[in-house]
Amino acid sequence: MAKHGLITSSIGKKLIVGTAGLFLMMFLLVHLSINLLLLRNDGGEWFNAASHFMGSNIIVKIFEVVLFGVFFIHIIYTLLLTFKNWASRPVKYFMTNKSQTSFFSKYMFHTGVIIFVFLVFHFWHFFFIKLGFVSPPQGIDSENFYAMASILFNNPVYSIVYIIFFVFLGFHLNHSLQSAFQTLGFNHNLYTPFIKSVSMFCAVFISVGFSVIPVFYLITDK
Amino acid sequence: MDFTLKIWRQLDAGSKGKFETYQVTNVSPDSSFFEMLDTLNQQIIDQGEMPVSFDHDCREGICGTCSLFVNGRPHGPDTGITTCQLHMRRFKDGETIVIEPWRAKAFPIVRDLVVDRSAFDKIIQAGGYISVNTGCSPDANAIPIPKRAADLSMDAAACIGCGACVASCKNASAMLFVGAKVAHLGLLPQGKAEASRRVQQMVAEMDSLGFGNCTNMYACEAECPKEINVSTIALMNRGFFMAKIFCEKEEL
C-alpha cells in the first residue's frame, strides 16, 4: 500500500484545515478587540498605540509570521481537498441535489474566496502601507492607521462593502467552528449542541462586532 | 396513476449516456417504485427494445443492493428508506420523475442505472473484520459489553452499504460508510484489539479509491436509509488521529 501518513491522509488534511481555521478565528477576536478602539472618542490615541504595539512588539511580530503561515496552510490544504472533491464526481447529476444540508456548509469554498479577495484589498489599505509597498493617503503619516481607517469608513461605499464582507465572513464562521470540532473527532450528545450554539454566537459576535465600526462612522459622521 | 419517466440510459462504462423519456400508465398507487419500473421494462421488452438495467435484490430494504437518484435525492423523496421501499403514492399523478444512477468516480456506471460499488467491498477487505479463531459458541455473557456501546455498535451495524451517503454527498465522500464500519466493530470489545490498525487501513483504502473528502454537510446522514449518525465519522476521525499519533509504526 502507498505511504499513507497523517498529513497525506484525507482526514489529516481536514485536521490541518480545521485547526488552522480555529487559530485564525482566535486572531479575528484579537483583531476585533483592537478595531473596537476606533469607537473611542480620543482622536485615535489608543487605536494608534495598539497598532504601534502590534507592529513593533517582537512576540507579536513572530506571531505575525505564524499567522501568515497558518493562513497560507489553511488555503493550500483547502484547495487540495477541494480539487480532490471536484475530481470525485466527474459527471454531475442532472437534477440539483435536494438532500437536506446546512445552508452555509454548501458555500464554505465560495465564502472563503470572498474573504480572500477582501483581504487583498484590506492588505492594500493597511498592511502593505505598513510594509512600505503602498503609499499612504496624501498628508497621512504611514503610522497613523486611525486616520487611514477614518478616511475609509467615511466613504459609504467602502463601509457598505465592508459590512457585506463581514456578513459573508459570518456565514463562513458559523459552519467552521462546529465543523472543526467534528473533524477533530469531537461529537458528543451532551456538548455538540452547545458547540453549535457557540459557533453561531462567535459568527454573529465577530460579524456584528466588526460591522458596528462602519455603522458608527456612517451615523455619527465622525 | 400515469407518469413520465426521464431515465439515464448508458450501454456500458465506456459509452456516452443520455436521458430517454418513457410514459407509464395505469400504475397502482400502492405499487412499489421497482414494480413500476418492472411494468415499464415489460412495456419496453414488448416493443422489442432493451429494458432498463437497475440494481435490486431483496426488495424489502435490508440488502443494500438498490440505488437510484430519484428527482434529486438518493432513494427518492422519503427519508429512512431504500428505493425498493418507495411507493408510487408518494408521487403526484402525471408527475415527471427523473431517475439517475449514483454519480461518483469510485462508482463507475456498469449499465444504465447500475453502478459498480465494489469500492465498498475493497474498503471492507482492508479492515472491516475481526480476527478470531472459530470454535464452539462462547457463552453469551462471557465478555461484558456496556449496553450503550452495544446499542451504538448495533446502530452503526445497520449500514447496508448501499452508497446513498456517497451519492448524496457534494464531494462523493464515503466517510459515513467507513465511519459506520469502524464504529460498528471498534465499539465492541471483540473489535477493539484491531481497532487502530483497522481505522488506518480502511481510511487508506478509502483515500486510494477516489472518494472525496467530507466537508461536514451531513447530507449523508439525511439520506442514509438506515439513518446512520455522523457521530460515527467523528469516532473514526478520533480513532485515526490516535492511531497515527500514538501507535507504534508497523507495516499495514
Coordinates of C-alpha atoms in Angstrom, one line a residue:
Chain A
M1 CA 0.0 0.0 0.0
A2 CA 1.2 3.5 -0.8
K3 CA 2.5 5.6 2.1
H4 CA -0.4 6.9 4.0
G5 CA 0.7 9.2 6.8
L6 CA -1.4 11.5 9.0
I7 CA -0.7 14.6 6.8
T8 CA -1.2 12.9 3.5
S9 CA -4.5 11.3 4.5
S10 CA -7.8 12.9 3.8
I11 CA -8.6 13.1 7.5
G12 CA -5.2 14.6 8.3
K13 CA -5.7 17.3 5.7
K14 CA -9.1 18.1 7.2
L15 CA -7.5 18.2 10.6
I16 CA -4.9 20.8 9.4
V17 CA -7.6 23.0 7.7
G18 CA -9.8 22.8 10.9
T19 CA -7.1 23.6 13.4
A20 CA -5.7 26.4 11.2
G21 CA -9.2 27.8 10.9
L22 CA -9.6 27.7 14.7
F23 CA -6.3 29.6 15.1
L24 CA -7.5 32.2 12.5
M25 CA -10.7 32.6 14.4
M26 CA -8.7 33.4 17.6
F27 CA -6.8 36.0 15.6
L28 CA -10.1 37.6 14.5
L29 CA -11.1 38.1 18.1
V30 CA -7.8 39.9 18.8
H31 CA -8.2 42.0 15.7
L32 CA -11.7 42.9 16.7
S33 CA -10.7 44.0 20.2
I34 CA -8.2 46.4 18.6
N35 CA -10.6 47.7 16.0
L36 CA -13.2 48.5 18.6
L37 CA -10.8 51.1 19.9
L38 CA -11.8 53.1 16.9
L39 CA -15.1 53.8 18.7
R40 CA -13.3 55.7 21.5
N41 CA -13.5 59.4 21.3
D42 CA -9.8 60.0 21.8
G43 CA -8.7 61.0 18.4
G44 CA -7.3 57.6 17.7
E45 CA -4.8 57.7 20.5
W46 CA -5.5 54.2 21.9
F47 CA -6.1 52.7 18.4
N48 CA -2.7 54.0 17.1
A49 CA -1.0 52.9 20.3
A50 CA -2.4 49.4 19.9
S51 CA -1.5 49.4 16.2
H52 CA 2.0 50.5 17.0
F53 CA 2.3 47.8 19.6
M54 CA 1.1 45.2 17.2
G55 CA 3.6 46.4 14.6
S56 CA 6.7 46.7 16.9
N57 CA 6.5 44.1 19.6
I58 CA 8.8 41.2 18.9
I59 CA 6.5 38.5 20.1
V60 CA 3.6 39.9 18.1
K61 CA 5.9 40.1 15.0
I62 CA 6.8 36.4 15.5
F63 CA 3.1 35.6 15.7
E64 CA 2.5 37.6 12.6
V65 CA 4.8 35.2 10.7
V66 CA 3.0 32.3 12.3
L67 CA -0.4 33.8 11.4
F68 CA 0.6 34.2 7.7
G69 CA 1.9 30.6 7.7
V70 CA -1.3 29.3 9.2
F71 CA -3.4 31.3 6.7
F72 CA -1.3 30.0 3.8
I73 CA -1.7 26.4 5.1
H74 CA -5.4 26.9 5.6
I75 CA -5.8 28.0 1.9
I76 CA -3.4 25.4 0.4
Y77 CA -4.9 22.4 2.2
T78 CA -8.4 23.7 1.5
L79 CA -7.5 23.8 -2.2
L80 CA -6.0 20.3 -2.1
L81 CA -9.2 19.0 -0.5
T82 CA -11.5 20.9 -2.9
F83 CA -9.7 19.8 -6.1
K84 CA -10.0 16.2 -4.9
N85 CA -13.7 16.7 -4.1
W86 CA -14.3 18.1 -7.6
A87 CA -12.5 15.2 -9.2
S88 CA -14.5 12.7 -7.1
R89 CA -17.6 13.4 -9.2
P90 CA -16.5 13.9 -12.8
V91 CA -20.1 13.6 -14.1
K92 CA -22.6 15.8 -12.3
Y93 CA -26.2 15.0 -11.6
F94 CA -28.8 16.3 -14.0
M95 CA -31.1 17.1 -11.1
T96 CA -29.9 19.5 -8.4
N97 CA -29.3 17.6 -5.2
K98 CA -32.2 18.2 -2.9
S99 CA -30.7 16.5 0.2
Q100 CA -31.2 18.4 3.4
T101 CA -27.9 20.1 4.5
S102 CA -26.9 23.1 6.4
F103 CA -27.2 26.1 4.0
F104 CA -23.9 27.6 5.0
S105 CA -21.9 24.4 4.7
K106 CA -22.6 24.3 1.0
Y107 CA -20.8 27.6 0.4
M108 CA -17.7 27.4 2.5
F109 CA -15.4 27.5 -0.5
H110 CA -17.3 30.4 -2.1
T111 CA -17.3 32.4 1.1
G112 CA -13.7 31.6 1.6
V113 CA -12.9 33.0 -1.8
I114 CA -14.8 36.2 -1.0
I115 CA -12.9 36.5 2.3
F116 CA -9.6 36.1 0.4
V117 CA -10.5 38.8 -2.2
F118 CA -11.5 41.2 0.6
L119 CA -8.3 40.5 2.5
V120 CA -6.2 41.5 -0.6
F121 CA -8.0 44.9 -0.5
H122 CA -7.6 45.1 3.3
F123 CA -3.8 44.5 3.0
W124 CA -3.6 47.1 0.3
H125 CA -5.3 49.7 2.6
F126 CA -3.3 48.9 5.7
F127 CA -0.7 46.2 5.9
F128 CA 1.1 47.0 2.6
I129 CA 1.3 50.6 3.8
K130 CA 3.0 49.5 7.0
L131 CA 5.5 47.4 4.9
G132 CA 6.1 50.4 2.6
F133 CA 4.8 48.7 -0.5
V134 CA 1.9 51.2 -0.9
S135 CA 2.0 54.9 -0.2
P136 CA -0.4 56.2 2.5
P137 CA -3.1 58.7 1.5
Q138 CA -1.9 62.2 0.8
G139 CA -1.0 64.0 4.0
I140 CA -1.3 61.0 6.3
D141 CA 1.6 59.5 8.2
S142 CA 2.2 55.8 7.4
E143 CA 1.9 55.0 11.1
N144 CA -1.4 56.8 11.6
F145 CA -3.8 53.9 11.0
Y146 CA -6.6 55.7 12.8
A147 CA -6.6 58.4 10.1
M148 CA -6.4 55.8 7.3
A149 CA -9.4 53.9 8.8
S150 CA -11.4 57.1 9.3
I151 CA -10.9 58.1 5.6
L152 CA -12.1 54.6 4.5
F153 CA -15.1 54.4 6.9
N154 CA -16.2 57.9 6.0
N155 CA -16.7 56.5 2.4
P156 CA -20.2 55.0 2.4
V157 CA -19.4 52.6 -0.5
Y158 CA -16.4 51.2 1.4
S159 CA -18.4 50.9 4.6
I160 CA -21.2 49.0 2.9
V161 CA -18.8 46.7 1.1
Y162 CA -17.1 46.1 4.5
I163 CA -20.4 45.2 6.2
I164 CA -21.4 42.9 3.4
F165 CA -18.0 41.2 3.6
F166 CA -18.5 40.6 7.3
V167 CA -21.9 39.0 6.6
F168 CA -20.1 36.5 4.4
L169 CA -17.4 36.0 7.0
G170 CA -20.2 35.3 9.5
F171 CA -21.6 32.6 7.1
H172 CA -18.1 31.1 6.9
L173 CA -17.5 31.1 10.7
N174 CA -21.0 29.8 11.5
H175 CA -20.2 26.4 9.9
S176 CA -16.4 26.4 10.5
L177 CA -16.2 26.2 14.3
Q178 CA -18.7 23.3 14.7
S179 CA -17.2 21.6 11.6
A180 CA -13.7 21.9 13.0
F181 CA -14.8 20.1 16.2
Q182 CA -16.5 17.3 14.2
T183 CA -13.3 16.9 12.2
L184 CA -11.2 16.8 15.4
G185 CA -13.4 13.9 16.4
F186 CA -15.4 15.7 19.0
N187 CA -19.1 14.7 18.6
H188 CA -20.9 14.3 21.9
N189 CA -24.6 14.2 22.5
L190 CA -24.2 16.5 25.5
Y191 CA -21.7 19.0 24.2
T192 CA -22.2 19.2 20.4
P193 CA -25.5 21.2 20.7
F194 CA -23.5 23.7 22.9
I195 CA -20.6 23.8 20.3
K196 CA -23.1 24.6 17.6
S197 CA -24.6 27.4 19.6
V198 CA -21.1 28.8 20.4
S199 CA -20.3 28.5 16.7
M200 CA -23.3 30.6 15.8
F201 CA -22.6 33.1 18.6
C202 CA -19.0 33.6 17.5
A203 CA -20.1 34.1 13.9
V204 CA -22.6 36.7 14.9
F205 CA -20.3 38.3 17.5
I206 CA -17.4 38.8 15.1
S207 CA -19.6 39.9 12.2
V208 CA -21.6 42.4 14.2
G209 CA -18.5 43.5 16.2
F210 CA -16.6 44.5 13.0
S211 CA -19.7 45.9 11.3
V212 CA -20.5 48.2 14.2
I213 CA -17.5 50.3 13.3
P214 CA -18.5 51.4 9.8
V215 CA -22.1 51.8 11.0
F216 CA -20.8 54.1 13.8
Y217 CA -18.9 56.2 11.2
L218 CA -21.9 56.4 8.9
I219 CA -24.4 57.5 11.5
T220 CA -22.1 59.8 13.5
D221 CA -20.3 61.5 10.7
K222 CA -17.1 61.1 12.7
Chain B
M1 CA -51.6 6.9 -12.0
D2 CA -49.6 8.0 -15.1
F3 CA -46.0 9.1 -15.1
T4 CA -43.4 10.5 -17.4
L5 CA -40.0 9.0 -16.7
K6 CA -36.7 10.5 -17.7
I7 CA -34.2 7.7 -17.3
W8 CA -30.4 7.7 -17.8
R9 CA -29.5 5.1 -20.4
Q10 CA -25.9 4.1 -21.0
L11 CA -24.8 0.9 -22.7
D12 CA -21.6 0.4 -20.7
A13 CA -18.9 2.2 -18.8
G14 CA -17.1 3.4 -21.9
S15 CA -20.2 4.6 -23.7
K16 CA -21.8 8.1 -23.7
G17 CA -25.1 8.0 -21.9
K18 CA -28.2 10.1 -22.3
F19 CA -31.7 10.5 -20.9
E20 CA -34.6 8.7 -22.6
T21 CA -38.2 9.6 -21.9
Y22 CA -40.8 7.0 -21.3
Q23 CA -44.5 7.0 -20.4
V24 CA -46.0 4.5 -17.9
T25 CA -49.8 4.4 -17.4
N26 CA -52.3 2.7 -15.1
V27 CA -49.7 2.4 -12.3
S28 CA -51.3 1.4 -8.9
P29 CA -50.6 4.0 -6.2
D30 CA -49.7 1.0 -3.9
S31 CA -47.1 -0.4 -6.2
S32 CA -43.5 0.0 -5.3
F33 CA -41.1 2.0 -7.4
F34 CA -39.5 -1.1 -8.7
E35 CA -42.9 -2.7 -9.6
M36 CA -43.5 0.5 -11.6
L37 CA -40.0 0.0 -13.3
D38 CA -40.9 -3.7 -13.9
T39 CA -44.1 -2.5 -15.7
L40 CA -42.0 -0.1 -17.8
N41 CA -39.5 -2.8 -18.6
Q42 CA -42.2 -5.2 -19.7
Q43 CA -43.5 -2.4 -21.9
I44 CA -40.0 -1.9 -23.4
I45 CA -39.5 -5.6 -23.9
D46 CA -42.9 -5.9 -25.7
Q47 CA -41.6 -3.2 -28.1
G48 CA -38.5 -5.3 -28.8
E49 CA -36.1 -3.0 -27.1
M50 CA -33.5 -3.4 -24.3
P51 CA -35.1 -3.0 -20.8
V52 CA -33.7 -0.5 -18.3
S53 CA -31.0 -2.1 -16.1
F54 CA -31.2 -1.3 -12.4
D55 CA -29.9 -3.0 -9.2
H56 CA -32.3 -4.7 -6.9
D57 CA -32.4 -7.9 -4.8
C58 CA -34.3 -8.3 -1.5
R59 CA -36.9 -5.6 -2.2
E60 CA -37.5 -5.2 1.5
G61 CA -34.8 -2.6 2.4
I62 CA -32.3 -4.9 4.0
C63 CA -29.8 -5.9 1.4
G64 CA -28.4 -2.5 0.2
T65 CA -28.4 -3.6 -3.5
C66 CA -30.8 -0.9 -4.8
S67 CA -29.7 2.6 -5.6
L68 CA -31.2 5.3 -7.9
F69 CA -31.1 9.0 -7.6
V70 CA -34.8 9.9 -7.9
N71 CA -35.8 13.5 -8.5
G72 CA -32.5 14.8 -7.0
R73 CA -32.4 12.5 -3.9
P74 CA -30.8 9.1 -3.3
H75 CA -33.6 6.5 -2.8
G76 CA -36.2 9.0 -3.7
P77 CA -38.2 11.7 -1.8
D78 CA -38.7 9.9 1.5
T79 CA -36.2 9.6 4.4
G80 CA -35.1 6.4 6.1
I81 CA -36.0 4.1 3.3
T82 CA -34.4 2.4 0.3
T83 CA -35.7 2.8 -3.2
C84 CA -37.3 -0.7 -3.0
Q85 CA -39.4 0.6 -0.1
L86 CA -40.6 3.7 -2.0
H87 CA -44.2 3.6 -3.3
M88 CA -45.8 5.4 -6.2
R89 CA -48.4 7.1 -3.9
R90 CA -45.5 9.3 -2.8
F91 CA -45.6 10.9 -6.3
K92 CA -48.3 13.1 -7.9
D93 CA -50.4 11.7 -10.8
G94 CA -48.9 12.9 -14.1
E95 CA -45.5 13.8 -12.5
T96 CA -42.3 13.7 -14.4
I97 CA -39.8 11.5 -12.5
V98 CA -36.1 11.9 -13.3
I99 CA -34.0 8.7 -12.5
E100 CA -30.2 8.8 -12.5
P101 CA -27.5 6.4 -11.4
W102 CA -25.3 7.2 -8.4
R103 CA -22.6 9.6 -9.6
A104 CA -19.1 9.2 -8.2
K105 CA -15.7 8.5 -9.7
A106 CA -15.4 5.5 -7.3
F107 CA -18.8 4.1 -8.5
P108 CA -18.4 3.7 -12.3
I109 CA -21.5 3.0 -14.3
V110 CA -21.9 -0.6 -15.4
R111 CA -25.0 -0.1 -17.5
D112 CA -28.0 2.3 -17.4
L113 CA -28.7 2.8 -13.6
V114 CA -26.3 0.0 -12.4
V115 CA -23.1 1.2 -10.8
D116 CA -20.1 -0.8 -9.6
R117 CA -19.9 -0.4 -5.8
S118 CA -17.1 -2.9 -5.3
A119 CA -15.1 0.0 -3.9
F120 CA -17.0 -0.5 -0.7
D121 CA -16.0 -4.2 -0.7
K122 CA -12.4 -3.2 -1.1
I123 CA -12.7 -0.9 2.0
I124 CA -14.2 -3.8 4.0
Q125 CA -11.5 -6.2 2.8
A126 CA -8.9 -3.7 4.0
G127 CA -10.0 -3.9 7.7
G128 CA -13.7 -4.5 8.2
Y129 CA -13.3 -7.7 10.1
I130 CA -12.1 -9.2 13.4
S131 CA -9.6 -12.0 13.6
V132 CA -10.8 -14.7 16.0
N133 CA -10.4 -18.5 16.0
T134 CA -13.7 -20.1 15.3
G135 CA -14.9 -23.0 17.6
C136 CA -17.9 -23.8 19.6
S137 CA -20.2 -20.9 20.6
P138 CA -18.9 -18.9 23.5
D139 CA -21.2 -18.2 26.4
A140 CA -23.4 -15.2 25.6
N141 CA -22.2 -13.2 28.6
A142 CA -18.6 -14.2 28.7
I143 CA -17.5 -10.7 27.6
P144 CA -19.2 -7.9 29.4
I145 CA -20.4 -5.2 27.0
P146 CA -21.9 -1.9 28.2
K147 CA -25.5 -1.5 26.9
R148 CA -24.7 1.9 25.5
A149 CA -21.7 0.5 23.5
A150 CA -23.8 -2.4 22.2
D151 CA -26.6 0.0 21.2
L152 CA -24.3 2.4 19.3
S153 CA -22.5 -0.5 17.7
M154 CA -25.8 -2.0 16.5
D155 CA -26.9 1.4 15.2
A156 CA -23.7 1.6 13.1
A157 CA -24.0 -2.1 12.0
A158 CA -27.4 -1.2 10.4
C159 CA -25.4 0.2 7.5
I160 CA -26.3 -1.8 4.4
G161 CA -23.6 -0.4 2.2
C162 CA -26.0 1.0 -0.4
G163 CA -23.8 4.0 -1.2
A164 CA -26.5 6.7 -0.6
C165 CA -24.0 8.6 1.5
V166 CA -21.6 8.8 -1.4
A167 CA -24.4 9.6 -3.8
S168 CA -25.8 12.5 -1.7
C169 CA -22.5 14.0 -0.7
K170 CA -21.5 17.1 -2.6
N171 CA -18.0 15.6 -2.6
A172 CA -18.8 12.0 -3.2
S173 CA -17.2 11.2 0.2
A174 CA -17.5 7.7 1.7
M175 CA -16.8 8.8 5.3
L176 CA -20.2 7.9 6.7
F177 CA -19.9 4.3 5.3
V178 CA -16.3 3.9 6.6
G179 CA -17.2 5.6 9.9
A180 CA -20.2 3.2 10.4
K181 CA -17.9 0.2 9.8
V182 CA -15.2 1.5 12.1
A183 CA -17.7 2.3 14.8
H184 CA -19.6 -1.0 14.4
L185 CA -16.5 -3.1 15.1
G186 CA -14.5 -0.7 17.2
L187 CA -17.2 -0.1 19.9
L188 CA -17.2 -3.7 20.9
P189 CA -14.6 -5.5 23.0
Q190 CA -14.1 -8.1 20.2
G191 CA -13.2 -5.4 17.7
K192 CA -11.0 -3.2 19.9
A193 CA -7.9 -5.4 19.5
E194 CA -7.6 -4.4 15.9
A195 CA -9.2 -1.0 16.1
S196 CA -6.2 1.2 15.4
R197 CA -4.9 -1.0 12.6
R198 CA -8.4 -1.2 11.1
V199 CA -9.1 2.5 11.0
Q200 CA -5.8 3.2 9.4
Q201 CA -6.2 0.5 6.8
M202 CA -9.8 1.4 5.9
V203 CA -9.1 5.1 5.6
A204 CA -6.0 4.5 3.5
E205 CA -8.1 2.3 1.2
M206 CA -10.9 4.8 1.1
D207 CA -8.4 7.5 0.1
S208 CA -6.9 5.4 -2.7
L209 CA -10.3 4.7 -4.3
G210 CA -11.1 8.2 -5.4
F211 CA -13.8 9.2 -2.9
G212 CA -13.9 12.9 -2.0
N213 CA -13.4 14.5 1.4
C214 CA -16.1 15.1 4.0
T215 CA -17.0 18.8 4.5
N216 CA -19.4 18.1 7.3
M217 CA -22.5 19.0 5.3
Y218 CA -24.3 15.9 6.7
A219 CA -26.3 15.2 3.5
C220 CA -25.1 11.6 4.1
E221 CA -26.9 11.4 7.4
A222 CA -30.1 13.0 6.0
E223 CA -30.2 10.4 3.1
C224 CA -29.0 7.3 4.8
P225 CA -31.8 4.7 4.6
K226 CA -30.6 3.3 8.0
E227 CA -30.2 6.8 9.5
I228 CA -26.5 6.2 10.5
N229 CA -25.4 9.2 12.6
V230 CA -22.4 11.4 11.7
S231 CA -21.0 10.8 15.2
T232 CA -19.6 7.7 13.6
I233 CA -17.4 9.9 11.4
A234 CA -16.2 11.8 14.5
L235 CA -15.4 8.5 16.1
M236 CA -13.4 7.4 13.0
N237 CA -11.5 10.7 12.9
R238 CA -10.7 10.4 16.6
G239 CA -9.5 6.8 16.2
F240 CA -7.5 7.7 13.2
F241 CA -5.6 10.5 14.9
M242 CA -5.0 8.5 18.0
A243 CA -3.7 5.6 15.9
K244 CA -1.4 7.8 13.7
I245 CA 0.0 9.7 16.7
F246 CA 0.3 7.2 19.4
C247 CA 0.5 3.7 17.9
E248 CA 3.9 2.3 17.1
K249 CA 4.9 2.1 13.5
E250 CA 4.0 -1.2 11.8
E251 CA 3.6 -2.4 8.3
L252 CA 0.0 -2.1 7.3

